[in-house]
PDB file of C-alpha atoms in Angstrom:
ATOM      1  CA  MET A   1      -0.011  -0.051   0.021  1.00 39.00           C
ATOM      2  CA  SER A   2       1.380   3.491  -1.091  1.00 40.00           C
ATOM      3  CA  GLU A   3       1.974   6.163   1.696  1.00 41.00           C
ATOM      4  CA  SER A   4      -0.714   8.280  -0.434  1.00 41.00           C
ATOM      5  CA  THR A   5      -3.148   5.664   0.207  1.00 39.00           C
ATOM      6  CA  ARG A   6      -2.627   5.362   3.807  1.00 41.00           C
ATOM      7  CA  ASP A   7      -2.928   9.196   3.974  1.00 43.00           C
ATOM      8  CA  VAL A   8      -6.450   9.093   2.721  1.00 47.00           C
ATOM      9  CA  ARG A   9      -7.883   6.609   4.991  1.00 68.00           C
ATOM     10  CA  ARG A  10      -6.302   8.538   7.821  1.00 88.00           C
ATOM     11  CA  LEU A  11      -9.097   9.791  10.394  1.00 94.00           C
ATOM     12  CA  LYS A  12      -8.667  13.773  10.801  1.00 96.00           C
ATOM     13  CA  VAL A  13      -8.756  14.903  14.231  1.00 97.00           C
ATOM     14  CA  VAL A  14      -9.112  18.293  16.036  1.00 97.00           C
ATOM     15  CA  VAL A  15      -7.631  17.866  19.692  1.00 96.00           C
ATOM     16  CA  ALA A  16      -9.619  20.531  21.666  1.00 96.00           C
ATOM     17  CA  ASP A  17      -8.301  21.224  25.470  1.00 95.00           C
ATOM     18  CA  ASP A  18      -7.927  24.869  27.160  1.00 93.00           C
ATOM     19  CA  GLN A  19      -4.837  23.722  29.008  1.00 92.00           C
ATOM     20  CA  ALA A  20      -1.963  23.827  26.576  1.00 92.00           C
ATOM     21  CA  ALA A  21       0.117  21.231  28.687  1.00 90.00           C
ATOM     22  CA  VAL A  22      -2.589  18.702  28.179  1.00 90.00           C
ATOM     23  CA  ARG A  23      -3.535  19.735  24.682  1.00 93.00           C
ATOM     24  CA  GLU A  24      -0.342  19.447  22.909  1.00 93.00           C
ATOM     25  CA  PRO A  25       0.884  16.479  24.488  1.00 93.00           C
ATOM     26  CA  LEU A  26      -1.970  14.685  23.437  1.00 92.00           C
ATOM     27  CA  ALA A  27      -2.091  15.897  19.839  1.00 93.00           C
ATOM     28  CA  ALA A  28       1.325  14.576  19.630  1.00 93.00           C
ATOM     29  CA  VAL A  29       0.741  11.159  20.831  1.00 92.00           C
ATOM     30  CA  LEU A  30      -2.649  10.839  18.795  1.00 93.00           C
ATOM     31  CA  GLY A  31      -0.542  11.890  15.614  1.00 89.00           C
ATOM     32  CA  LEU A  32       1.466   8.849  16.270  1.00 90.00           C
ATOM     33  CA  SER A  33      -1.211   6.752  16.084  1.00 90.00           C
ATOM     34  CA  GLU A  34      -1.898   4.627  13.321  1.00 90.00           C
ATOM     35  CA  GLY A  35      -4.634   5.825  10.990  1.00 91.00           C
ATOM     36  CA  ILE A  36      -5.120   9.439  12.856  1.00 94.00           C
ATOM     37  CA  GLU A  37      -3.913  12.580  11.788  1.00 94.00           C
ATOM     38  CA  VAL A  38      -4.280  15.600  14.045  1.00 95.00           C
ATOM     39  CA  VAL A  39      -5.312  18.512  11.832  1.00 96.00           C
ATOM     40  CA  ALA A  40      -5.881  21.146  14.561  1.00 95.00           C
ATOM     41  CA  ALA A  41      -5.310  21.836  18.213  1.00 94.00           C
ATOM     42  CA  ALA A  42      -7.920  24.337  19.778  1.00 95.00           C
ATOM     43  CA  ALA A  43      -8.192  26.180  23.072  1.00 95.00           C
ATOM     44  CA  ASP A  44     -11.844  26.584  23.225  1.00 95.00           C
ATOM     45  CA  GLY A  45     -14.912  26.140  21.235  1.00 94.00           C
ATOM     46  CA  THR A  46     -14.551  28.822  18.886  1.00 95.00           C
ATOM     47  CA  GLU A  47     -11.565  27.628  17.738  1.00 96.00           C
ATOM     48  CA  VAL A  48     -13.067  23.973  17.162  1.00 96.00           C
ATOM     49  CA  LEU A  49     -15.639  25.664  14.981  1.00 96.00           C
ATOM     50  CA  ALA A  50     -13.281  27.521  13.048  1.00 96.00           C
ATOM     51  CA  ALA A  51     -11.179  24.253  12.450  1.00 96.00           C
ATOM     52  CA  VAL A  52     -14.117  22.342  11.397  1.00 96.00           C
ATOM     53  CA  ALA A  53     -14.676  25.011   8.920  1.00 93.00           C
ATOM     54  CA  SER A  54     -11.950  24.954   7.253  1.00 90.00           C
ATOM     55  CA  GLY A  55     -11.860  21.015   7.772  1.00 79.00           C
ATOM     56  CA  PRO A  56     -12.116  18.350   6.438  1.00 92.00           C
ATOM     57  CA  VAL A  57     -12.609  16.938   9.912  1.00 95.00           C
ATOM     58  CA  ASP A  58     -13.837  13.421  10.646  1.00 96.00           C
ATOM     59  CA  VAL A  59     -13.929  13.673  14.462  1.00 96.00           C
ATOM     60  CA  VAL A  60     -13.072  16.118  17.638  1.00 97.00           C
ATOM     61  CA  LEU A  61     -11.807  15.050  20.909  1.00 96.00           C
ATOM     62  CA  MET A  62     -13.331  17.550  22.957  1.00 96.00           C
ATOM     63  CA  ASP A  63     -12.790  18.937  26.323  1.00 94.00           C
ATOM     64  CA  LEU A  64     -15.855  20.246  28.363  1.00 92.00           C
ATOM     65  CA  ARG A  65     -14.750  23.274  30.634  1.00 90.00           C
ATOM     66  CA  MET A  66     -13.166  25.708  28.342  1.00 92.00           C
ATOM     67  CA  PRO A  67     -13.480  29.717  27.880  1.00 90.00           C
ATOM     68  CA  VAL A  68     -15.295  31.627  25.315  1.00 91.00           C
ATOM     69  CA  MET A  69     -17.474  28.756  24.186  1.00 93.00           C
ATOM     70  CA  ASP A  70     -17.497  25.349  26.462  1.00 93.00           C
ATOM     71  CA  GLY A  71     -17.610  22.075  24.710  1.00 93.00           C
ATOM     72  CA  THR A  72     -21.235  21.142  25.374  1.00 91.00           C
ATOM     73  CA  GLU A  73     -22.115  23.950  23.261  1.00 93.00           C
ATOM     74  CA  ALA A  74     -19.273  23.792  20.822  1.00 94.00           C
ATOM     75  CA  THR A  75     -20.695  20.199  20.555  1.00 93.00           C
ATOM     76  CA  ARG A  76     -24.524  21.557  20.121  1.00 91.00           C
ATOM     77  CA  ARG A  77     -23.092  23.858  17.346  1.00 92.00           C
ATOM     78  CA  LEU A  78     -20.769  20.943  15.484  1.00 93.00           C
ATOM     79  CA  THR A  79     -24.052  18.491  15.707  1.00 87.00           C
ATOM     80  CA  GLU A  80     -26.250  21.338  13.945  1.00 89.00           C
ATOM     81  CA  GLU A  81     -24.195  22.665  11.092  1.00 91.00           C
ATOM     82  CA  HIS A  82     -21.866  19.776  10.569  1.00 92.00           C
ATOM     83  CA  PRO A  83     -23.425  16.595  11.335  1.00 88.00           C
ATOM     84  CA  GLU A  84     -21.053  14.523   9.938  1.00 91.00           C
ATOM     85  CA  VAL A  85     -18.250  15.336  12.283  1.00 94.00           C
ATOM     86  CA  ALA A  86     -18.501  12.999  15.326  1.00 93.00           C
ATOM     87  CA  VAL A  87     -17.763  14.437  18.853  1.00 95.00           C
ATOM     88  CA  VAL A  88     -15.918  12.169  21.583  1.00 95.00           C
ATOM     89  CA  VAL A  89     -15.806  13.982  25.173  1.00 94.00           C
ATOM     90  CA  LEU A  90     -12.281  13.935  26.930  1.00 92.00           C
ATOM     91  CA  THR A  91     -12.887  15.541  30.411  1.00 89.00           C
ATOM     92  CA  THR A  92     -12.009  15.526  33.785  1.00 87.00           C
ATOM     93  CA  PHE A  93     -15.885  15.443  34.751  1.00 83.00           C
ATOM     94  CA  ALA A  94     -17.922  12.510  35.058  1.00 76.00           C
ATOM     95  CA  ASP A  95     -21.036  14.168  36.921  1.00 80.00           C
ATOM     96  CA  ASP A  96     -24.742  13.393  35.763  1.00 76.00           C
ATOM     97  CA  ASP A  97     -25.095  16.879  34.630  1.00 81.00           C
ATOM     98  CA  SER A  98     -21.935  17.227  32.550  1.00 85.00           C
ATOM     99  CA  ILE A  99     -22.710  13.769  31.444  1.00 84.00           C
ATOM    100  CA  LEU A 100     -26.291  14.278  29.902  1.00 82.00           C
ATOM    101  CA  ALA A 101     -25.743  17.378  28.861  1.00 85.00           C
ATOM    102  CA  ALA A 102     -22.505  16.362  26.694  1.00 88.00           C
ATOM    103  CA  LEU A 103     -24.674  13.283  25.072  1.00 85.00           C
ATOM    104  CA  SER A 104     -27.824  15.080  24.617  1.00 82.00           C
ATOM    105  CA  ALA A 105     -25.965  17.958  22.740  1.00 86.00           C
ATOM    106  CA  GLY A 106     -24.619  15.075  20.338  1.00 87.00           C
ATOM    107  CA  ALA A 107     -21.504  13.738  21.575  1.00 90.00           C
ATOM    108  CA  ARG A 108     -21.040   9.903  20.334  1.00 88.00           C
ATOM    109  CA  GLY A 109     -18.406   9.297  22.984  1.00 89.00           C
ATOM    110  CA  TYR A 110     -17.332  10.154  26.793  1.00 91.00           C
ATOM    111  CA  LEU A 111     -14.177   9.247  28.205  1.00 91.00           C
ATOM    112  CA  THR A 112     -12.621  10.730  31.338  1.00 86.00           C
ATOM    113  CA  LYS A 113      -9.079  11.736  31.430  1.00 83.00           C
ATOM    114  CA  ASN A 114      -8.304   8.369  33.227  1.00 83.00           C
ATOM    115  CA  ALA A 115      -8.535   6.907  29.579  1.00 85.00           C
ATOM    116  CA  GLY A 116      -5.117   5.395  28.271  1.00 85.00           C
ATOM    117  CA  ARG A 117      -3.863   6.077  24.602  1.00 88.00           C
ATOM    118  CA  GLN A 118      -5.475   3.191  23.542  1.00 90.00           C
ATOM    119  CA  ASP A 119      -8.734   3.692  25.026  1.00 89.00           C
ATOM    120  CA  ILE A 120      -9.055   7.469  23.058  1.00 92.00           C
ATOM    121  CA  VAL A 121      -7.905   5.959  19.811  1.00 92.00           C
ATOM    122  CA  ARG A 122     -10.961   2.981  19.990  1.00 90.00           C
ATOM    123  CA  ALA A 123     -13.450   5.898  20.720  1.00 91.00           C
ATOM    124  CA  ILE A 124     -12.222   8.111  17.805  1.00 94.00           C
ATOM    125  CA  ARG A 125     -12.263   5.165  15.556  1.00 92.00           C
ATOM    126  CA  ALA A 126     -15.759   3.899  17.012  1.00 88.00           C
ATOM    127  CA  ALA A 127     -16.997   7.289  16.622  1.00 89.00           C
ATOM    128  CA  ALA A 128     -15.775   7.941  12.918  1.00 90.00           C
ATOM    129  CA  ALA A 129     -17.841   4.477  12.076  1.00 86.00           C
ATOM    130  CA  GLY A 130     -20.925   5.932  13.914  1.00 81.00           C
ATOM    131  CA  GLN A 131     -20.453   4.127  16.770  1.00 81.00           C
ATOM    132  CA  SER A 132     -20.659   5.234  20.664  1.00 79.00           C
ATOM    133  CA  VAL A 133     -17.942   4.714  23.254  1.00 82.00           C
ATOM    134  CA  LEU A 134     -18.682   5.441  26.900  1.00 83.00           C
ATOM    135  CA  ASP A 135     -16.182   4.664  29.553  1.00 81.00           C
ATOM    136  CA  ARG A 136     -17.005   2.543  32.204  1.00 79.00           C
ATOM    137  CA  GLU A 137     -17.618   5.161  35.086  1.00 77.00           C
ATOM    138  CA  VAL A 138     -19.620   7.178  32.556  1.00 80.00           C
ATOM    139  CA  GLN A 139     -21.846   3.949  31.978  1.00 76.00           C
ATOM    140  CA  ASP A 140     -22.139   3.223  35.138  1.00 76.00           C
ATOM    141  CA  ARG A 141     -23.327   6.714  36.203  1.00 75.00           C
ATOM    142  CA  LEU A 142     -25.716   6.843  33.348  1.00 72.00           C
ATOM    143  CA  LEU A 143     -27.444   3.817  34.408  1.00 69.00           C
ATOM    144  CA  ALA A 144     -27.769   4.779  37.840  1.00 71.00           C
ATOM    145  CA  THR A 145     -29.430   7.928  36.489  1.00 66.00           C
ATOM    146  CA  VAL A 146     -31.979   6.252  34.443  1.00 61.00           C
ATOM    147  CA  ARG A 147     -32.997   3.867  36.612  1.00 62.00           C
ATOM    148  CA  THR A 148     -33.845   6.255  39.445  1.00 64.00           C
ATOM    149  CA  LYS A 149     -35.742   8.949  36.859  1.00 61.00           C
ATOM    150  CA  PRO A 150     -39.270   8.090  36.422  1.00 56.00           C
ATOM    151  CA  PRO A 151     -39.935   6.041  33.490  1.00 55.00           C
ATOM    152  CA  ALA A 152     -40.968   8.028  30.516  1.00 58.00           C
ATOM    153  CA  PRO A 153     -43.024   6.297  27.502  1.00 64.00           C
ATOM    154  CA  VAL A 154     -40.785   5.030  25.078  1.00 67.00           C
ATOM    155  CA  GLN A 155     -41.474   3.533  21.304  1.00 79.00           C
ATOM    156  CA  PRO A 156     -41.726  -0.496  21.558  1.00 85.00           C
ATOM    157  CA  LEU A 157     -38.741  -2.665  20.290  1.00 90.00           C
ATOM    158  CA  PRO A 158     -39.457  -3.715  16.769  1.00 91.00           C
ATOM    159  CA  ARG A 159     -40.792  -6.979  16.578  1.00 89.00           C
ATOM    160  CA  ASP A 160     -38.011  -8.111  13.805  1.00 92.00           C
ATOM    161  CA  LEU A 161     -35.490  -7.631  16.089  1.00 93.00           C
ATOM    162  CA  THR A 162     -33.548 -11.146  16.107  1.00 94.00           C
ATOM    163  CA  PRO A 163     -32.855 -13.257  19.294  1.00 94.00           C
ATOM    164  CA  ARG A 164     -29.190 -11.882  18.941  1.00 95.00           C
ATOM    165  CA  GLU A 165     -29.789  -8.530  18.235  1.00 95.00           C
ATOM    166  CA  ARG A 166     -31.842  -8.663  21.525  1.00 94.00           C
ATOM    167  CA  GLU A 167     -28.941 -10.368  23.401  1.00 95.00           C
ATOM    168  CA  VAL A 168     -26.550  -7.272  22.514  1.00 94.00           C
ATOM    169  CA  LEU A 169     -29.249  -4.672  23.417  1.00 94.00           C
ATOM    170  CA  THR A 170     -29.633  -6.221  26.954  1.00 92.00           C
ATOM    171  CA  LEU A 171     -25.696  -6.600  27.377  1.00 90.00           C
ATOM    172  CA  ILE A 172     -25.559  -2.575  26.197  1.00 87.00           C
ATOM    173  CA  GLY A 173     -28.084  -2.121  28.715  1.00 84.00           C
ATOM    174  CA  ARG A 174     -26.151  -3.539  31.680  1.00 80.00           C
ATOM    175  CA  GLY A 175     -23.120  -1.343  30.627  1.00 74.00           C
ATOM    176  CA  LEU A 176     -20.996  -3.547  28.686  1.00 77.00           C
ATOM    177  CA  PRO A 177     -18.533  -2.204  26.224  1.00 76.00           C
ATOM    178  CA  ASN A 178     -18.462  -3.817  22.844  1.00 83.00           C
ATOM    179  CA  ARG A 179     -15.160  -5.871  23.642  1.00 81.00           C
ATOM    180  CA  ALA A 180     -16.840  -7.234  26.768  1.00 83.00           C
ATOM    181  CA  ILE A 181     -19.946  -8.048  24.664  1.00 90.00           C
ATOM    182  CA  ALA A 182     -18.070  -9.954  22.101  1.00 90.00           C
ATOM    183  CA  GLU A 183     -16.181 -11.972  24.913  1.00 90.00           C
ATOM    184  CA  LYS A 184     -19.563 -12.546  26.278  1.00 90.00           C
ATOM    185  CA  LEU A 185     -21.137 -13.936  23.281  1.00 93.00           C
ATOM    186  CA  PHE A 186     -18.241 -15.480  21.757  1.00 94.00           C
ATOM    187  CA  ILE A 187     -18.305 -13.538  18.413  1.00 93.00           C
ATOM    188  CA  SER A 188     -16.021 -11.264  17.162  1.00 92.00           C
ATOM    189  CA  GLU A 189     -15.976  -7.388  17.899  1.00 87.00           C
ATOM    190  CA  ALA A 190     -16.851  -6.920  14.382  1.00 89.00           C
ATOM    191  CA  THR A 191     -19.729  -8.799  14.813  1.00 93.00           C
ATOM    192  CA  VAL A 192     -20.806  -6.889  17.466  1.00 92.00           C
ATOM    193  CA  LYS A 193     -20.631  -3.770  15.880  1.00 90.00           C
ATOM    194  CA  THR A 194     -22.825  -5.309  12.861  1.00 93.00           C
ATOM    195  CA  HIS A 195     -25.408  -6.427  15.125  1.00 94.00           C
ATOM    196  CA  ILE A 196     -25.504  -3.090  16.815  1.00 92.00           C
ATOM    197  CA  ASN A 197     -25.360  -1.188  13.450  1.00 92.00           C
ATOM    198  CA  ASN A 198     -28.713  -3.270  12.603  1.00 93.00           C
ATOM    199  CA  LEU A 199     -30.322  -2.692  16.028  1.00 93.00           C
ATOM    200  CA  PHE A 200     -29.998   0.823  15.892  1.00 92.00           C
ATOM    201  CA  ALA A 201     -31.452   0.799  12.335  1.00 92.00           C
ATOM    202  CA  LYS A 202     -34.500  -1.376  13.176  1.00 93.00           C
ATOM    203  CA  ALA A 203     -35.360   0.317  16.403  1.00 93.00           C
ATOM    204  CA  ASN A 204     -34.734   3.833  15.735  1.00 91.00           C
ATOM    205  CA  ILE A 205     -31.953   3.971  18.434  1.00 89.00           C
ATOM    206  CA  LYS A 206     -29.784   7.477  18.272  1.00 81.00           C
ATOM    207  CA  ASP A 207     -26.943   6.389  20.511  1.00 80.00           C
ATOM    208  CA  ARG A 208     -25.569   4.202  22.944  1.00 79.00           C
ATOM    209  CA  ALA A 209     -27.301   6.142  25.883  1.00 74.00           C
ATOM    210  CA  ASP A 210     -30.635   5.728  23.955  1.00 80.00           C
ATOM    211  CA  ALA A 211     -29.762   1.901  23.803  1.00 86.00           C
ATOM    212  CA  VAL A 212     -29.515   1.749  27.616  1.00 82.00           C
ATOM    213  CA  ARG A 213     -32.687   3.667  27.645  1.00 80.00           C
ATOM    214  CA  ARG A 214     -34.543   1.158  25.514  1.00 86.00           C
ATOM    215  CA  ALA A 215     -33.023  -1.640  26.973  1.00 87.00           C
ATOM    216  CA  ILE A 216     -34.158  -0.864  30.465  1.00 81.00           C
ATOM    217  CA  ALA A 217     -37.521   0.308  29.696  1.00 81.00           C
ATOM    218  CA  SER A 218     -38.297  -3.010  27.257  1.00 84.00           C
ATOM    219  CA  GLY A 219     -37.145  -5.113  30.536  1.00 84.00           C
ATOM    220  CA  LEU A 220     -34.018  -6.160  29.226  1.00 85.00           C
ATOM    221  CA  ALA A 221     -31.617  -5.100  31.747  1.00 67.00           C
TER     222      ALA A 221
END
């Protein structure tokens, strides 16, 4: 494979964090990861929007607490104006309000800064492929939040879900990431992703947070 072919397939990423001591090393490390090209580093949400406007950009790795325009508002603006760009939140904050605000704004992934480089790279690739990745702590808090809220009416699951798709939804509802689901069901992670894509399309599920809600409301988790 030629160098030019590899370049075409590299994911173009913007790293956003108001602290240069975090932003610059993170951008440098991600730039060394196979299949990823860091095209810009931003110190606030306005710089993120400017970088995306000058594009192309596939994924924004977004801090939440930034001056001028915070990460939640920048995520909301990106979702409205550039829906093709995926946002993965990387933040020190894992409180309910921050998680729900970011996911509601359109973030496809949510990691805390305890995440390792491979976890971040995996989340970037998943987001670019339309998948969602949530840090385990974030999954646990989201599950707790959903379970303690009064149940809201939800669309019933379609009857044409396969038994395997129901199994996958059940495990998502229990907070398992794709790798753990694959190990639990003795299938590949790629097969899990295929089941998730089919499940989300059939059941009109927006993202992983929505999948958790649907699984709980349907009595699967």
